[in-house]
Coordinates of C-alpha atoms in Angstrom, one line a residue:
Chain A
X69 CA 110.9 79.6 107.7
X70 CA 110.4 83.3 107.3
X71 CA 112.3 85.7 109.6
X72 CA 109.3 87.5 110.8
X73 CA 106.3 85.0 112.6
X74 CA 102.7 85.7 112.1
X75 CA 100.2 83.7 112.9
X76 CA 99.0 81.7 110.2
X77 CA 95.2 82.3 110.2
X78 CA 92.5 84.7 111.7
X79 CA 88.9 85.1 111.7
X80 CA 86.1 87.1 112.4
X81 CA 83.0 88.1 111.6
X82 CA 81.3 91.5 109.6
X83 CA 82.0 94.2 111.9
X84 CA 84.1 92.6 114.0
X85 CA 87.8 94.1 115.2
X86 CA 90.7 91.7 114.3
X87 CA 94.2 92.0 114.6
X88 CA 97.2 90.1 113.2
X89 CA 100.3 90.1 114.8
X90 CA 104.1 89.7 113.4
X91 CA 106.9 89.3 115.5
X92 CA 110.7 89.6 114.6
X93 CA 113.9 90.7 116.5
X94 CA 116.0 93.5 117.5
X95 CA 117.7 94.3 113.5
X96 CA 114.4 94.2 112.0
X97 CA 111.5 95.3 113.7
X98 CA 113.1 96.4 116.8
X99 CA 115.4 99.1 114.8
X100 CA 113.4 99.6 111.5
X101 CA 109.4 100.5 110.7
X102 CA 106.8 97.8 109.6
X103 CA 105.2 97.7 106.7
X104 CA 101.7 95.6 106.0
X105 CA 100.6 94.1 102.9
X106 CA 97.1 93.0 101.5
X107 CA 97.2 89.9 98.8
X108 CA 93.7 89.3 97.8
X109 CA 93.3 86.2 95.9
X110 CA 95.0 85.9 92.2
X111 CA 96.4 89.4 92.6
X112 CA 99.4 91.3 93.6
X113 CA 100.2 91.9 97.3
X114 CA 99.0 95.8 97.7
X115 CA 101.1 98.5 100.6
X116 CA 98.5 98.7 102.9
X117 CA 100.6 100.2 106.1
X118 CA 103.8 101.7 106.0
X119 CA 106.5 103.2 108.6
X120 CA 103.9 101.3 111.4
X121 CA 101.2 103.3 111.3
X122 CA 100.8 105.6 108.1
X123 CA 97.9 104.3 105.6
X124 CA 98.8 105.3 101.8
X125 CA 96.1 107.5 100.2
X126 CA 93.0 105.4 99.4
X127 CA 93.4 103.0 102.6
X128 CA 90.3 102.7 104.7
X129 CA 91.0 104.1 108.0
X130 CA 89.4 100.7 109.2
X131 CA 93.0 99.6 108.7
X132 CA 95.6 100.2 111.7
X133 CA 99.1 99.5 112.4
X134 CA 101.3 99.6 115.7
X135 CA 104.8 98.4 116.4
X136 CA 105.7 97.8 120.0
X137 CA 109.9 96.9 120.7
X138 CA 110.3 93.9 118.6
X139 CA 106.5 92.9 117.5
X140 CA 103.8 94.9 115.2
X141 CA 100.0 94.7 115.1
X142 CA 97.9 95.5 112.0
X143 CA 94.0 96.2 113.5
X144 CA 91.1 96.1 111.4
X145 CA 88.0 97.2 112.5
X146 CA 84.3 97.0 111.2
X147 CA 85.4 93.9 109.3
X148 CA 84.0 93.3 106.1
X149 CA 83.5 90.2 103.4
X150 CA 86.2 91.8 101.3
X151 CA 89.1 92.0 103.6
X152 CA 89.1 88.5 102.6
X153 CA 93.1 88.6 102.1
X154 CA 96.5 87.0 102.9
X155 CA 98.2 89.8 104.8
X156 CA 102.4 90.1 105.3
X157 CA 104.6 92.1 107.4
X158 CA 107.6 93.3 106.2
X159 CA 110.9 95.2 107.5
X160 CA 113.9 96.2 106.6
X161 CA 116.7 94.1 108.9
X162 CA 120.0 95.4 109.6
X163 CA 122.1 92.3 109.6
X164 CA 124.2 90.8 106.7
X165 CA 124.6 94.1 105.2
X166 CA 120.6 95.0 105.0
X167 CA 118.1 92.8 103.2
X168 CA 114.3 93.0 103.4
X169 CA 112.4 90.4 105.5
X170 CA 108.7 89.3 105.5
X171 CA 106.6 87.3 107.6
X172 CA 105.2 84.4 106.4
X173 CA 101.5 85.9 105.7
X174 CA 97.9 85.6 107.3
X175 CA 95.1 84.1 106.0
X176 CA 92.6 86.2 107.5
X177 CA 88.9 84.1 106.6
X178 CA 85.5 86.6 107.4
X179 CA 83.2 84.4 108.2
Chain B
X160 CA 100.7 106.7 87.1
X161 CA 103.2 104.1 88.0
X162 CA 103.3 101.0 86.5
X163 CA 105.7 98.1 86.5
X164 CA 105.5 95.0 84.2
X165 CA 107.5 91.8 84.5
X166 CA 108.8 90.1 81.2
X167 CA 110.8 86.4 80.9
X168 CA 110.2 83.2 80.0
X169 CA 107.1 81.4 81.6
X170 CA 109.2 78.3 81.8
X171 CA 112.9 77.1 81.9
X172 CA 114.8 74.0 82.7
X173 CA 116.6 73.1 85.7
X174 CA 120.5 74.6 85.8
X175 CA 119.1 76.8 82.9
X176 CA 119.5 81.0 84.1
X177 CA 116.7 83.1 84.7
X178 CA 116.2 86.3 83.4
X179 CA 113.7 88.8 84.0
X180 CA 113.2 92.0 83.0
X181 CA 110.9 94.8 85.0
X182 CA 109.9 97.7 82.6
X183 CA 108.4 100.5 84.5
X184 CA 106.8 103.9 84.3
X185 CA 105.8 107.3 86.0
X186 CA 108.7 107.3 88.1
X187 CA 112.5 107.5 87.6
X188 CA 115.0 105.3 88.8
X189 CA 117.5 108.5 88.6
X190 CA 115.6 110.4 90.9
X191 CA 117.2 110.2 94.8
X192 CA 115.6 107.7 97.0
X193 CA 113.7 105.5 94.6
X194 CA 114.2 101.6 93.7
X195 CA 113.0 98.6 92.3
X196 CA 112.8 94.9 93.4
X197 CA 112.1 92.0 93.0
X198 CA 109.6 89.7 95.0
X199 CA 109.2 85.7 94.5
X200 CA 105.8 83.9 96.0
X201 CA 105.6 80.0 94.9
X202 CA 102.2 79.2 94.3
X203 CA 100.7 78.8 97.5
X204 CA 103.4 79.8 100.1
X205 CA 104.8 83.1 101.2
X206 CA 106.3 86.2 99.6
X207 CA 109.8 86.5 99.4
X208 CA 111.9 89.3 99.0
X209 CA 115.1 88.4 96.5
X210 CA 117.0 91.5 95.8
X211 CA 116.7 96.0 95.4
X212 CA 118.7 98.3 93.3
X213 CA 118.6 102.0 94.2
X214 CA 119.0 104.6 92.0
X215 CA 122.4 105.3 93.5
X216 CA 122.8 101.6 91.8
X217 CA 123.5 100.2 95.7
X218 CA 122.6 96.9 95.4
X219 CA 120.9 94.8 98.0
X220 CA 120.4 90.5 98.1
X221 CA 118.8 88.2 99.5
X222 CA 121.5 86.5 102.2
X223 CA 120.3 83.1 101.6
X224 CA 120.3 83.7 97.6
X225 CA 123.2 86.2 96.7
X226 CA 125.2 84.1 95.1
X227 CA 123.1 83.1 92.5
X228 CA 121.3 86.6 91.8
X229 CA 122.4 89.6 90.0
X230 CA 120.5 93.2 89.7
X231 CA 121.3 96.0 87.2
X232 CA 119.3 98.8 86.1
X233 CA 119.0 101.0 82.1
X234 CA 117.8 104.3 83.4
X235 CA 117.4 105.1 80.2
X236 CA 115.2 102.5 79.1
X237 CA 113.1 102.5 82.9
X238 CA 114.1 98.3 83.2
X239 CA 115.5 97.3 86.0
X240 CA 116.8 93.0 85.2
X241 CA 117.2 90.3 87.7
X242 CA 119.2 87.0 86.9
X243 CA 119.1 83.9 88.7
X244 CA 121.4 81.1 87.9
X245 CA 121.3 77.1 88.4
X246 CA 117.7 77.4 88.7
X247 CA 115.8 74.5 90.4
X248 CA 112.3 73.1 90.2
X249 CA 112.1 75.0 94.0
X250 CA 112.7 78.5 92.3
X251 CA 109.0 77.7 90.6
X252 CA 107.2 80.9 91.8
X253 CA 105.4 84.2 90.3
X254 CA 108.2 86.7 90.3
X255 CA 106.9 90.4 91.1
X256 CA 109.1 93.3 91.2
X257 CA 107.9 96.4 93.0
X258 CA 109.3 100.3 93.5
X259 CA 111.1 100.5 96.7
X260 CA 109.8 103.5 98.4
X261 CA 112.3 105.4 100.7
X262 CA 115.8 104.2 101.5
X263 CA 115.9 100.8 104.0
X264 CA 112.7 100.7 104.4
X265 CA 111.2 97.4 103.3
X266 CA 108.4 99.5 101.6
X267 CA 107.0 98.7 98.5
X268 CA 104.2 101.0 97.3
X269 CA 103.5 99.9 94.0
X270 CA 104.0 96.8 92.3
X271 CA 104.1 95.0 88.8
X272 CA 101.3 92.1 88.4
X273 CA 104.0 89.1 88.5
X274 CA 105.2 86.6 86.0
X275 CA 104.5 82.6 87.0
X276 CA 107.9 81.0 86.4
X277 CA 108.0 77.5 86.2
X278 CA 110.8 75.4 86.2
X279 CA 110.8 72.3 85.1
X280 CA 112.4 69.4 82.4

């Protein structure tokens, strides 16, 4: 059971505007940033949003992130066939002297 | 460029300790702010985040698996080990570790390509 919920799966088509959602609690989300994470098959997860909203150099701007009190949002517009990916949220949670917590990951399918 | 590779045995029997070692480059785990940890995924399931050393050597653990992990860092040498004992055939998962990016921040910008553990008699 991870500490931060996502929804297991999402869909869409090419071109289409999804977003995946990851919800936590007051010492995680609702004091700390969200990070977002891209895991394409066989590979390792990749930062794709960090501090909510800021996209590491070579992100497509396609990619969005928002954090609202104690839930985030990662957007991702003009979908294409290779955003084919398990995606994670992750925060930093102030309880039991500070430990990293993650979300238990989105399959996100284009179809 | 900033690399990190994970090293250990690919398979070890149940009770048996685990040790892994993260050797890393472009980046120095002397230099304020930075840190390395480590990142478990069983095949299949979720990631999970298992324990961070800073460069400050503050260590952070997983709550629900301190007592059975220990972090240290060789500056000198750029590794950064994790040990896990009385491991279990649940503990079966590719380990990554991954530079910690800012203090507290649950960000990890770069990360090694991950070492399949499996455990197992």
């Amino acid at each position: 059971q991870s500490v931060l919920t996502q929804p297991p799966s999402a869909s869409g088509t090419p071109g289409q505007r999804v977003t995946i959602s990851c919800s936590g609690s007051s010492s995680n989300i609702g004091s700390n940033t969200v990070n977002w994470y891209q895991q394409l098959p066989g590979t390792a997860p990749k930062l794709l949003i960090y501090s909510n909203n800021q996209r590491p150099s070579g992100v497509p701007d396609r990619f969005s992130g928002s954090k609202s009190g104690t839930s985030a949002s990662l957007a991702i517009s003009g979908l294409q066939s290779e955003d084919e990916a398990d995606y994670y949220c992750a925060a930093w949670d102030d309880s039991l002297n500070g430990h990293v917590v993650f979300g238990g990951g989105t399959k996100l399918t284009v179809l | 460029q900033i690399t990190l590779k994970e090293s250990g045995p690919t398979l070890v029997k149940p009770t048996q300790t685990l040790t892994l070692t993260c050797t890393f480059s472009g980046f120095s785990l002397s230099t304020s702010g930075v840190g390395v940890g480590w990142i478990r995924q069983p095949p299949g399931k979720a990631l999970e985040w298992l324990a961070l050393i800073y460069w400050d050597d503050d260590k952070r653990y997983s709550p629900s698996l301190k007592s059975r992990l220990t972090i240290t860092k060789d500056t000198s040498k750029n590794q950064v080990v994790l040990t896990m004992t009385n491991m279990d055939p649940v503990d079966t998962a590719t380990y990554y570790c991954a530079r910690h990016y800012d203090i507290l921040t649950g960000t990890f910008d770069y990360w090694g390509q991950g070492t399949l553990v499996t455990v197992s008699s």
